[in-house]
mmCIF file of C-alpha atoms and ligand atoms in Angstrom:
data_model
loop_
_atom_site.group_PDB
_atom_site.id
_atom_site.type_symbol
_atom_site.label_atom_id
_atom_site.label_comp_id
_atom_site.label_asym_id
_atom_site.label_seq_id
_atom_site.Cartn_x
_atom_site.Cartn_y
_atom_site.Cartn_z
ATOM 1 C CA UNK A 1 162.938 37.535 112.330
ATOM 2 C CA UNK A 2 160.374 40.167 113.195
ATOM 3 C CA UNK A 3 156.936 38.631 113.689
ATOM 4 C CA UNK A 4 154.558 39.408 110.845
ATOM 5 C CA UNK A 5 151.041 40.722 111.361
ATOM 6 C CA UNK A 6 148.441 38.615 109.658
ATOM 7 C CA UNK A 7 145.770 40.599 107.902
ATOM 8 C CA UNK A 8 142.593 38.783 107.014
ATOM 9 C CA UNK A 9 140.340 39.627 104.163
ATOM 10 C CA UNK A 10 136.535 39.589 104.415
ATOM 11 C CA UNK A 11 136.432 35.820 103.918
ATOM 12 C CA UNK A 12 138.672 35.330 106.936
ATOM 13 C CA UNK A 13 141.611 34.166 104.858
ATOM 14 C CA UNK A 14 145.063 35.611 105.185
ATOM 15 C CA UNK A 15 145.568 38.252 102.513
ATOM 16 C CA UNK A 16 148.950 39.884 103.077
ATOM 17 C CA UNK A 17 151.386 40.058 105.836
ATOM 18 C CA UNK A 18 153.113 43.319 106.842
ATOM 19 C CA UNK A 19 155.268 44.378 109.768
ATOM 20 C CA UNK A 20 153.011 45.904 112.473
ATOM 21 C CA UNK A 21 154.676 49.338 112.445
ATOM 22 C CA UNK A 22 154.240 50.055 108.751
ATOM 23 C CA UNK A 23 151.059 52.058 109.074
ATOM 24 C CA UNK A 24 151.798 55.479 107.606
ATOM 25 C CA UNK A 25 148.114 55.952 107.011
ATOM 26 C CA UNK A 26 147.449 56.450 110.729
ATOM 27 C CA UNK A 27 148.473 60.087 110.402
ATOM 28 C CA UNK A 28 146.425 60.622 107.267
ATOM 29 C CA UNK A 29 142.946 59.721 108.476
ATOM 30 C CA UNK A 30 141.749 63.120 109.654
ATOM 31 C CA UNK A 31 142.280 66.687 108.486
ATOM 32 C CA UNK A 32 143.432 67.558 112.012
ATOM 33 C CA UNK A 33 146.192 64.938 111.959
ATOM 34 C CA UNK A 34 147.275 65.912 108.467
ATOM 35 C CA UNK A 35 147.365 69.563 109.422
ATOM 36 C CA UNK A 36 149.360 69.016 112.613
ATOM 37 C CA UNK A 37 151.964 66.855 110.873
ATOM 38 C CA UNK A 38 152.409 69.106 107.838
ATOM 39 C CA UNK A 39 156.066 70.089 107.621
ATOM 40 C CA UNK A 40 155.608 72.662 104.916
ATOM 41 C CA UNK A 41 153.487 75.712 105.534
ATOM 42 C CA UNK A 42 152.656 78.612 103.301
ATOM 43 C CA UNK A 43 151.929 82.053 104.675
ATOM 44 C CA UNK A 44 150.918 85.188 102.743
ATOM 45 C CA UNK A 45 153.988 87.017 104.108
ATOM 46 C CA UNK A 46 156.170 84.672 102.052
ATOM 47 C CA UNK A 47 154.537 85.540 98.743
ATOM 48 C CA UNK A 48 155.739 88.417 96.573
ATOM 49 C CA UNK A 49 153.366 89.955 94.052
ATOM 50 C CA UNK A 50 154.824 90.966 90.649
ATOM 51 C CA UNK A 51 153.198 94.059 89.109
ATOM 52 C CA UNK A 52 153.593 95.689 85.698
ATOM 53 C CA UNK A 53 153.363 99.462 85.605
ATOM 54 C CA UNK A 54 152.702 101.549 82.492
ATOM 55 C CA UNK A 55 152.085 105.254 81.904
ATOM 56 C CA UNK A 56 148.697 106.914 82.216
ATOM 57 C CA UNK A 57 145.796 107.179 84.606
ATOM 58 C CA UNK A 58 143.036 104.664 85.200
ATOM 59 C CA UNK A 59 144.737 102.195 82.842
ATOM 60 C CA UNK A 60 144.170 98.446 83.324
ATOM 61 C CA UNK A 61 145.390 96.659 80.193
ATOM 62 C CA UNK A 62 144.987 92.895 80.312
ATOM 63 C CA UNK A 63 147.925 90.647 79.408
ATOM 64 C CA UNK A 64 146.318 88.084 77.061
ATOM 65 C CA UNK A 65 148.727 85.240 77.863
ATOM 66 C CA UNK A 66 148.379 85.802 81.621
ATOM 67 C CA UNK A 67 144.688 85.824 82.569
ATOM 68 C CA UNK A 68 144.154 87.930 85.695
ATOM 69 C CA UNK A 69 147.349 89.961 85.165
ATOM 70 C CA UNK A 70 147.162 93.585 84.008
ATOM 71 C CA UNK A 71 149.488 96.381 83.025
ATOM 72 C CA UNK A 72 148.453 99.103 85.431
ATOM 73 C CA UNK A 73 148.998 102.842 85.556
ATOM 74 C CA UNK A 74 150.540 104.099 88.842
ATOM 75 C CA UNK A 75 147.172 105.090 90.395
ATOM 76 C CA UNK A 76 145.851 101.582 89.731
ATOM 77 C CA UNK A 77 148.981 100.046 91.243
ATOM 78 C CA UNK A 78 148.200 101.968 94.433
ATOM 79 C CA UNK A 79 144.626 100.707 94.313
ATOM 80 C CA UNK A 80 145.691 97.092 93.875
ATOM 81 C CA UNK A 81 148.327 97.345 96.592
ATOM 82 C CA UNK A 82 145.764 98.535 99.138
ATOM 83 C CA UNK A 83 143.864 95.329 98.443
ATOM 84 C CA UNK A 84 147.013 93.192 98.501
ATOM 85 C CA UNK A 85 148.060 94.666 101.840
ATOM 86 C CA UNK A 86 144.695 93.700 103.347
ATOM 87 C CA UNK A 87 145.303 90.115 102.210
ATOM 88 C CA UNK A 88 148.492 90.008 104.264
ATOM 89 C CA UNK A 89 150.992 90.276 101.417
ATOM 90 C CA UNK A 90 154.131 92.081 102.588
ATOM 91 C CA UNK A 91 156.004 92.727 99.361
ATOM 92 C CA UNK A 92 155.579 93.430 95.679
ATOM 93 C CA UNK A 93 158.037 93.635 92.789
ATOM 94 C CA UNK A 94 157.641 96.281 90.144
ATOM 95 C CA UNK A 95 158.365 95.976 86.419
ATOM 96 C CA UNK A 96 158.233 99.012 84.142
ATOM 97 C CA UNK A 97 156.462 98.822 80.781
ATOM 98 C CA UNK A 98 157.238 101.556 78.262
ATOM 99 C CA UNK A 99 156.208 101.967 74.660
ATOM 100 C CA UNK A 100 158.487 101.550 71.681
ATOM 101 C CA UNK A 101 158.940 105.324 71.246
ATOM 102 C CA UNK A 102 160.682 105.530 74.613
ATOM 103 C CA UNK A 103 163.181 102.791 73.826
ATOM 104 C CA UNK A 104 166.706 103.203 72.498
ATOM 105 C CA UNK A 105 169.872 101.086 72.304
ATOM 106 C CA UNK A 106 171.087 102.059 75.800
ATOM 107 C CA UNK A 107 167.669 101.951 77.480
ATOM 108 C CA UNK A 108 168.108 105.473 78.827
ATOM 109 C CA UNK A 109 164.444 105.687 79.888
ATOM 110 C CA UNK A 110 165.399 103.352 82.745
ATOM 111 C CA UNK A 111 167.598 106.131 84.130
ATOM 112 C CA UNK A 112 165.027 108.924 83.972
ATOM 113 C CA UNK A 113 164.080 110.102 87.460
ATOM 114 C CA UNK A 114 160.422 110.495 86.509
ATOM 115 C CA UNK A 115 159.889 107.243 84.656
ATOM 116 C CA UNK A 116 156.855 105.099 85.503
ATOM 117 C CA UNK A 117 158.687 102.973 88.044
ATOM 118 C CA UNK A 118 159.937 105.987 90.019
ATOM 119 C CA UNK A 119 156.607 107.766 89.746
ATOM 120 C CA UNK A 120 154.861 104.683 91.094
ATOM 121 C CA UNK A 121 157.285 104.247 93.986
ATOM 122 C CA UNK A 122 156.636 107.807 95.099
ATOM 123 C CA UNK A 123 152.852 107.420 94.829
ATOM 124 C CA UNK A 124 152.904 104.142 96.747
ATOM 125 C CA UNK A 125 154.915 105.679 99.576
ATOM 126 C CA UNK A 126 152.696 108.751 99.670
ATOM 127 C CA UNK A 127 149.618 106.526 99.905
ATOM 128 C CA UNK A 128 151.032 105.064 103.123
ATOM 129 C CA UNK A 129 151.409 101.533 101.792
ATOM 130 C CA UNK A 130 153.814 99.678 104.062
ATOM 131 C CA UNK A 131 154.528 96.673 101.854
ATOM 132 C CA UNK A 132 158.181 96.321 100.851
ATOM 133 C CA UNK A 133 158.676 97.822 97.398
ATOM 134 C CA UNK A 134 161.080 95.661 95.414
ATOM 135 C CA UNK A 135 162.226 96.932 92.034
ATOM 136 C CA UNK A 136 163.389 94.700 89.208
ATOM 137 C CA UNK A 137 166.660 96.139 87.984
ATOM 138 C CA UNK A 138 167.240 95.439 84.303
ATOM 139 C CA UNK A 139 167.317 97.157 80.934
ATOM 140 C CA UNK A 140 165.489 94.687 78.695
ATOM 141 C CA UNK A 141 162.200 96.546 79.163
ATOM 142 C CA UNK A 142 163.860 99.779 77.999
ATOM 143 C CA UNK A 143 166.281 98.872 75.205
ATOM 144 C CA UNK A 144 165.148 98.964 71.572
ATOM 145 C CA UNK A 145 166.856 95.591 70.957
ATOM 146 C CA UNK A 146 165.294 94.036 74.069
ATOM 147 C CA UNK A 147 168.545 92.819 75.609
ATOM 148 C CA UNK A 148 169.450 93.384 79.249
ATOM 149 C CA UNK A 149 172.052 96.086 78.604
ATOM 150 C CA UNK A 150 173.848 97.921 75.782
ATOM 151 C CA UNK A 151 175.192 95.725 72.993
ATOM 152 C CA UNK A 152 178.820 95.461 72.054
ATOM 153 C CA UNK A 153 180.572 93.582 69.287
ATOM 154 C CA UNK A 154 183.306 91.427 70.756
ATOM 155 C CA UNK A 155 186.562 92.295 69.015
ATOM 156 C CA UNK A 156 188.025 89.613 66.781
ATOM 157 C CA UNK A 157 185.127 87.140 67.069
ATOM 158 C CA UNK A 158 182.408 89.467 65.779
ATOM 159 C CA UNK A 159 179.959 88.150 68.401
ATOM 160 C CA UNK A 160 177.279 90.629 69.369
ATOM 161 C CA UNK A 161 176.362 90.497 73.038
ATOM 162 C CA UNK A 162 175.500 92.587 76.073
ATOM 163 C CA UNK A 163 178.438 94.693 77.251
ATOM 164 C CA UNK A 164 178.966 93.393 80.784
ATOM 165 C CA UNK A 165 180.998 96.208 82.305
ATOM 166 C CA UNK A 166 179.142 99.026 80.607
ATOM 167 C CA UNK A 167 175.944 97.515 81.989
ATOM 168 C CA UNK A 168 177.390 97.397 85.523
ATOM 169 C CA UNK A 169 177.885 101.142 85.558
ATOM 170 C CA UNK A 170 174.332 101.692 84.314
ATOM 171 C CA UNK A 171 172.891 99.258 86.880
ATOM 172 C CA UNK A 172 174.549 101.226 89.665
ATOM 173 C CA UNK A 173 172.865 104.397 88.443
ATOM 174 C CA UNK A 174 169.494 102.675 88.003
ATOM 175 C CA UNK A 175 169.688 101.281 91.556
ATOM 176 C CA UNK A 176 170.337 104.713 93.046
ATOM 177 C CA UNK A 177 167.464 106.218 91.056
ATOM 178 C CA UNK A 178 165.109 103.538 92.368
ATOM 179 C CA UNK A 179 166.409 104.036 95.894
ATOM 180 C CA UNK A 180 165.857 107.779 95.709
ATOM 181 C CA UNK A 181 162.293 107.219 94.539
ATOM 182 C CA UNK A 182 161.552 104.939 97.502
ATOM 183 C CA UNK A 183 162.525 101.353 96.666
ATOM 184 C CA UNK A 184 162.967 99.151 99.743
ATOM 185 C CA UNK A 185 164.793 96.288 98.008
ATOM 186 C CA UNK A 186 166.760 96.260 94.752
ATOM 187 C CA UNK A 187 166.465 93.103 92.655
ATOM 188 C CA UNK A 188 168.916 92.914 89.728
ATOM 189 C CA UNK A 189 167.772 90.370 87.122
ATOM 190 C CA UNK A 190 170.125 90.893 84.182
ATOM 191 C CA UNK A 191 172.716 88.172 84.966
ATOM 192 C CA UNK A 192 175.702 90.456 84.435
ATOM 193 C CA UNK A 193 178.817 89.232 86.228
ATOM 194 C CA UNK A 194 179.675 91.515 89.126
ATOM 195 C CA UNK A 195 176.259 93.172 89.183
ATOM 196 C CA UNK A 196 175.759 92.789 92.923
ATOM 197 C CA UNK A 197 179.135 94.348 93.793
ATOM 198 C CA UNK A 198 178.542 97.222 91.387
ATOM 199 C CA UNK A 199 175.076 97.935 92.794
ATOM 200 C CA UNK A 200 176.254 97.610 96.399
ATOM 201 C CA UNK A 201 179.060 100.064 95.717
ATOM 202 C CA UNK A 202 176.747 102.555 94.027
ATOM 203 C CA UNK A 203 174.104 102.331 96.741
ATOM 204 C CA UNK A 204 176.611 102.718 99.565
ATOM 205 C CA UNK A 205 178.240 105.707 97.945
ATOM 206 C CA UNK A 206 174.830 107.378 97.578
ATOM 207 C CA UNK A 207 174.017 106.830 101.276
ATOM 208 C CA UNK A 208 171.779 103.813 100.812
ATOM 209 C CA UNK A 209 173.891 101.435 102.908
ATOM 210 C CA UNK A 210 170.706 100.111 104.486
ATOM 211 C CA UNK A 211 168.971 98.968 101.283
ATOM 212 C CA UNK A 212 169.061 95.193 100.746
ATOM 213 C CA UNK A 213 169.753 93.491 97.427
ATOM 214 C CA UNK A 214 167.725 90.499 96.304
ATOM 215 C CA UNK A 215 169.822 89.056 93.506
ATOM 216 C CA UNK A 216 168.413 86.968 90.699
ATOM 217 C CA UNK A 217 171.603 84.997 91.276
ATOM 218 C CA UNK A 218 170.548 81.824 89.510
ATOM 219 C CA UNK A 219 168.507 82.633 86.446
ATOM 220 C CA UNK A 220 168.300 80.072 83.691
ATOM 221 C CA UNK A 221 167.655 80.912 80.045
ATOM 222 C CA UNK A 222 164.070 79.705 79.828
ATOM 223 C CA UNK A 223 161.186 79.511 77.402
ATOM 224 C CA UNK A 224 158.941 79.888 80.450
ATOM 225 C CA UNK A 225 159.543 83.667 80.310
ATOM 226 C CA UNK A 226 157.490 83.982 77.128
ATOM 227 C CA UNK A 227 154.299 85.518 78.543
ATOM 228 C CA UNK A 228 156.315 87.982 80.654
ATOM 229 C CA UNK A 229 158.012 89.260 77.534
ATOM 230 C CA UNK A 230 154.575 89.880 76.010
ATOM 231 C CA UNK A 231 153.515 91.735 79.151
ATOM 232 C CA UNK A 232 156.643 93.859 79.402
ATOM 233 C CA UNK A 233 157.386 94.109 75.685
ATOM 234 C CA UNK A 234 160.891 92.879 76.448
ATOM 235 C CA UNK A 235 161.493 90.041 73.994
ATOM 236 C CA UNK A 236 164.990 90.259 72.484
ATOM 237 C CA UNK A 237 164.885 91.746 68.995
ATOM 238 C CA UNK A 238 167.688 89.482 67.775
ATOM 239 C CA UNK A 239 169.193 86.303 69.139
ATOM 240 C CA UNK A 240 168.368 85.113 72.628
ATOM 241 C CA UNK A 241 169.659 85.497 76.181
ATOM 242 C CA UNK A 242 171.817 82.380 76.264
ATOM 243 C CA UNK A 243 175.056 84.331 76.347
ATOM 244 C CA UNK A 244 174.183 85.715 79.786
ATOM 245 C CA UNK A 245 171.415 83.590 81.341
ATOM 246 C CA UNK A 246 172.339 80.111 82.572
ATOM 247 C CA UNK A 247 172.215 76.839 80.662
ATOM 248 C CA UNK A 248 169.612 74.433 82.064
ATOM 249 C CA UNK A 249 171.967 71.511 81.673
ATOM 250 C CA UNK A 250 174.323 72.869 84.321
ATOM 251 C CA UNK A 251 173.470 72.147 87.925
ATOM 252 C CA UNK A 252 176.706 72.772 89.833
ATOM 253 C CA UNK A 253 177.166 76.223 88.311
ATOM 254 C CA UNK A 254 174.173 77.375 90.357
ATOM 255 C CA UNK A 255 176.274 77.072 93.516
ATOM 256 C CA UNK A 256 179.052 79.144 91.958
ATOM 257 C CA UNK A 257 176.616 81.856 90.946
ATOM 258 C CA UNK A 258 174.901 81.944 94.339
ATOM 259 C CA UNK A 259 178.100 82.044 96.359
ATOM 260 C CA UNK A 260 179.599 84.706 94.095
ATOM 261 C CA UNK A 261 176.577 86.954 94.611
ATOM 262 C CA UNK A 262 176.597 86.439 98.379
ATOM 263 C CA UNK A 263 180.292 87.306 98.458
ATOM 264 C CA UNK A 264 179.531 90.483 96.570
ATOM 265 C CA UNK A 265 176.990 91.460 99.196
ATOM 266 C CA UNK A 266 173.646 90.032 98.083
ATOM 267 C CA UNK A 267 171.299 89.870 101.073
ATOM 268 C CA UNK A 268 168.886 87.411 99.474
ATOM 269 C CA UNK A 269 169.197 85.243 96.401
ATOM 270 C CA UNK A 270 166.718 83.880 93.896
ATOM 271 C CA UNK A 271 166.363 80.866 91.661
ATOM 272 C CA UNK A 272 164.342 81.254 88.502
ATOM 273 C CA UNK A 273 162.165 79.676 87.070
ATOM 274 C CA UNK A 274 160.386 77.779 89.864
ATOM 275 C CA UNK A 275 158.950 74.345 89.272
ATOM 276 C CA UNK A 276 161.362 73.165 86.536
ATOM 277 C CA UNK A 277 164.344 74.030 88.786
ATOM 278 C CA UNK A 278 163.371 72.624 92.194
ATOM 279 C CA UNK A 279 166.539 70.512 92.332
ATOM 280 C CA UNK A 280 168.582 73.696 92.041
ATOM 281 C CA UNK A 281 166.529 75.340 94.773
ATOM 282 C CA UNK A 282 167.244 72.398 97.076
ATOM 283 C CA UNK A 283 170.969 72.551 96.264
ATOM 284 C CA UNK A 284 171.075 76.201 97.232
ATOM 285 C CA UNK A 285 169.063 75.646 100.386
ATOM 286 C CA UNK A 286 171.831 73.293 101.429
ATOM 287 C CA UNK A 287 174.664 75.538 100.256
ATOM 288 C CA UNK A 288 173.693 79.002 101.420
ATOM 289 C CA UNK A 289 172.035 80.309 104.549
ATOM 290 C CA UNK A 290 170.733 83.580 103.150
ATOM 291 C CA UNK A 291 166.993 83.910 102.536
ATOM 292 C CA UNK A 292 166.178 82.089 99.332
ATOM 293 C CA UNK A 293 163.494 83.078 96.861
ATOM 294 C CA UNK A 294 161.991 81.194 93.942
ATOM 295 C CA UNK A 295 160.222 82.828 91.005
ATOM 296 C CA UNK A 296 157.197 80.945 89.693
ATOM 297 C CA UNK A 297 157.434 82.624 86.308
ATOM 298 C CA UNK A 298 154.913 83.753 83.738
ATOM 299 C CA UNK A 299 154.921 80.546 81.674
ATOM 300 C CA UNK A 300 154.272 78.420 84.748
ATOM 301 C CA UNK A 301 151.329 80.666 85.627
ATOM 302 C CA UNK A 302 150.012 80.700 82.056
ATOM 303 C CA UNK A 303 150.065 76.896 81.792
ATOM 304 C CA UNK A 304 148.036 76.467 84.963
ATOM 305 C CA UNK A 305 145.548 79.136 83.887
ATOM 306 C CA UNK A 306 145.159 77.633 80.412
ATOM 307 C CA UNK A 307 144.647 74.074 81.611
ATOM 308 C CA UNK A 308 142.167 75.235 84.253
ATOM 309 C CA UNK A 309 140.229 77.245 81.693
ATOM 310 C CA UNK A 310 139.836 74.068 79.650
ATOM 311 C CA UNK A 311 138.563 72.255 82.711
ATOM 312 C CA UNK A 312 141.544 69.905 82.621
ATOM 313 C CA UNK A 313 142.861 70.641 86.097
ATOM 314 C CA UNK A 314 141.556 72.199 89.298
ATOM 315 C CA UNK A 315 143.181 75.619 89.360
ATOM 316 C CA UNK A 316 143.130 76.214 93.114
ATOM 317 C CA UNK A 317 144.496 72.792 93.950
ATOM 318 C CA UNK A 318 147.249 72.932 91.343
ATOM 319 C CA UNK A 319 148.190 76.459 92.397
ATOM 320 C CA UNK A 320 148.553 75.418 96.047
ATOM 321 C CA UNK A 321 150.327 72.210 95.141
ATOM 322 C CA UNK A 322 152.946 74.032 93.056
ATOM 323 C CA UNK A 323 153.513 76.696 95.713
ATOM 324 C CA UNK A 324 153.828 74.022 98.393
ATOM 325 C CA UNK A 325 156.355 72.134 96.248
ATOM 326 C CA UNK A 326 158.461 75.252 95.831
ATOM 327 C CA UNK A 327 158.320 75.876 99.575
ATOM 328 C CA UNK A 328 159.172 72.260 100.363
ATOM 329 C CA UNK A 329 162.158 72.335 97.994
ATOM 330 C CA UNK A 330 163.616 75.115 100.124
ATOM 331 C CA UNK A 331 162.231 78.528 99.220
ATOM 332 C CA UNK A 332 161.667 81.078 101.979
ATOM 333 C CA UNK A 333 159.969 83.439 99.547
ATOM 334 C CA UNK A 334 158.012 82.878 96.349
ATOM 335 C CA UNK A 335 157.436 85.447 93.633
ATOM 336 C CA UNK A 336 154.161 84.432 92.034
ATOM 337 C CA UNK A 337 151.376 85.917 89.951
ATOM 338 C CA UNK A 338 149.089 83.814 92.162
ATOM 339 C CA UNK A 339 150.101 85.772 95.296
ATOM 340 C CA UNK A 340 146.663 87.313 95.859
ATOM 341 C CA UNK A 341 144.656 84.204 95.036
ATOM 342 C CA UNK A 342 146.868 82.076 97.266
ATOM 343 C CA UNK A 343 146.697 84.601 100.125
ATOM 344 C CA UNK A 344 142.920 84.629 99.872
ATOM 345 C CA UNK A 345 142.844 80.850 100.245
ATOM 346 C CA UNK A 346 145.341 80.865 103.094
ATOM 347 C CA UNK A 347 143.411 83.478 105.095
HETATM 348 C C1 PBG B 401 164.006 90.851 83.138
HETATM 349 C C2 PBG B 401 163.122 89.799 83.704
HETATM 350 C C3 PBG B 401 162.473 88.733 83.044
HETATM 351 C C4 PBG B 401 161.669 88.106 83.987
HETATM 352 C C5 PBG B 401 161.857 88.776 85.184
HETATM 353 N N1 PBG B 401 162.774 89.806 84.994
HETATM 354 C C6 PBG B 401 162.464 88.343 81.625
HETATM 355 C C7 PBG B 401 163.627 87.806 80.961
HETATM 356 O O1 PBG B 401 164.676 87.511 81.538
HETATM 357 O O2 PBG B 401 163.495 87.705 79.740
HETATM 358 C C8 PBG B 401 160.750 86.949 83.733
HETATM 359 C C9 PBG B 401 159.627 86.792 84.686
HETATM 360 C C10 PBG B 401 158.526 85.914 84.252
HETATM 361 O O3 PBG B 401 158.598 85.228 83.205
HETATM 362 O O4 PBG B 401 157.517 85.894 84.953
HETATM 363 N N2 PBG B 401 165.294 90.490 82.821
#
């Protein structure tokens, strides 16, 4: 038997007895010790800033459900990126916002060479911003029905859903258009099967062999996307996205999705949402060796902002705690609307 240490209370009587080595608190007493033993570290270069771009000049339209997030015209995107670059952020991801008049069933605005996303990419490059420009590749912001590609009616069953293969062809074209306008990374988010292969093929054929793909490989159908859909005006007009986004009750399927995308040529993969899917993130960390990203989505951001506004939680602490958790679960990169605020704290 291991000898027990006798611990005396203030009256000199024995209170408890513990083995002498069980003193985890030794490394917690000072900030220096805590800092030097921290296994998980956040750095601004690991944070990716999502930005919403809309038409116009000098436009900064607040998103009510996402305090601190704005829909910006291209000139304002450039302005914000200059600031973000100074904070040490190395990448941003761009989402296009168009008004209802520009939408149609196929989302053809997404394929126009002078749409807001392309216009912004060119302005950003011209302004000498060296952050990596990632573009979200999807049609839900551009289709009149709000789904992620053109709709088809499945023969015999009468089910209406997104036409997978028709969408693949369109995604290839959209990727090349983004590449031509200056995108540095293409990030398909529509959960079409085969999307990575189709985009890789289209990019290579158009002489963009060097452009990496960050695939939203593991994207669950989630109510946490609500505020984003307000911001981008991309809520589905009928039904939901459960026939193409993943079911939260399936864990093992995440590995299938991730490996399939890597086989098709994805350079980086993403899990989305963040905090509610940390187990999935950890699974993928252990399955795949490609850089792994996690998206702390709009609803996660909105909840923290709302609770903080009520004085119910400490915003800065909760923000850092959630980002640290995502990092600890296995993310190399985190897409977060907190990117600037977190970078400011980290600097
Ligand atoms: C587009 C897309 C969505 C998000 C990122 N890309 C919305 C959706 O799938 O409905 C959500 C991001 C967020 O909630 O912050 N397909």
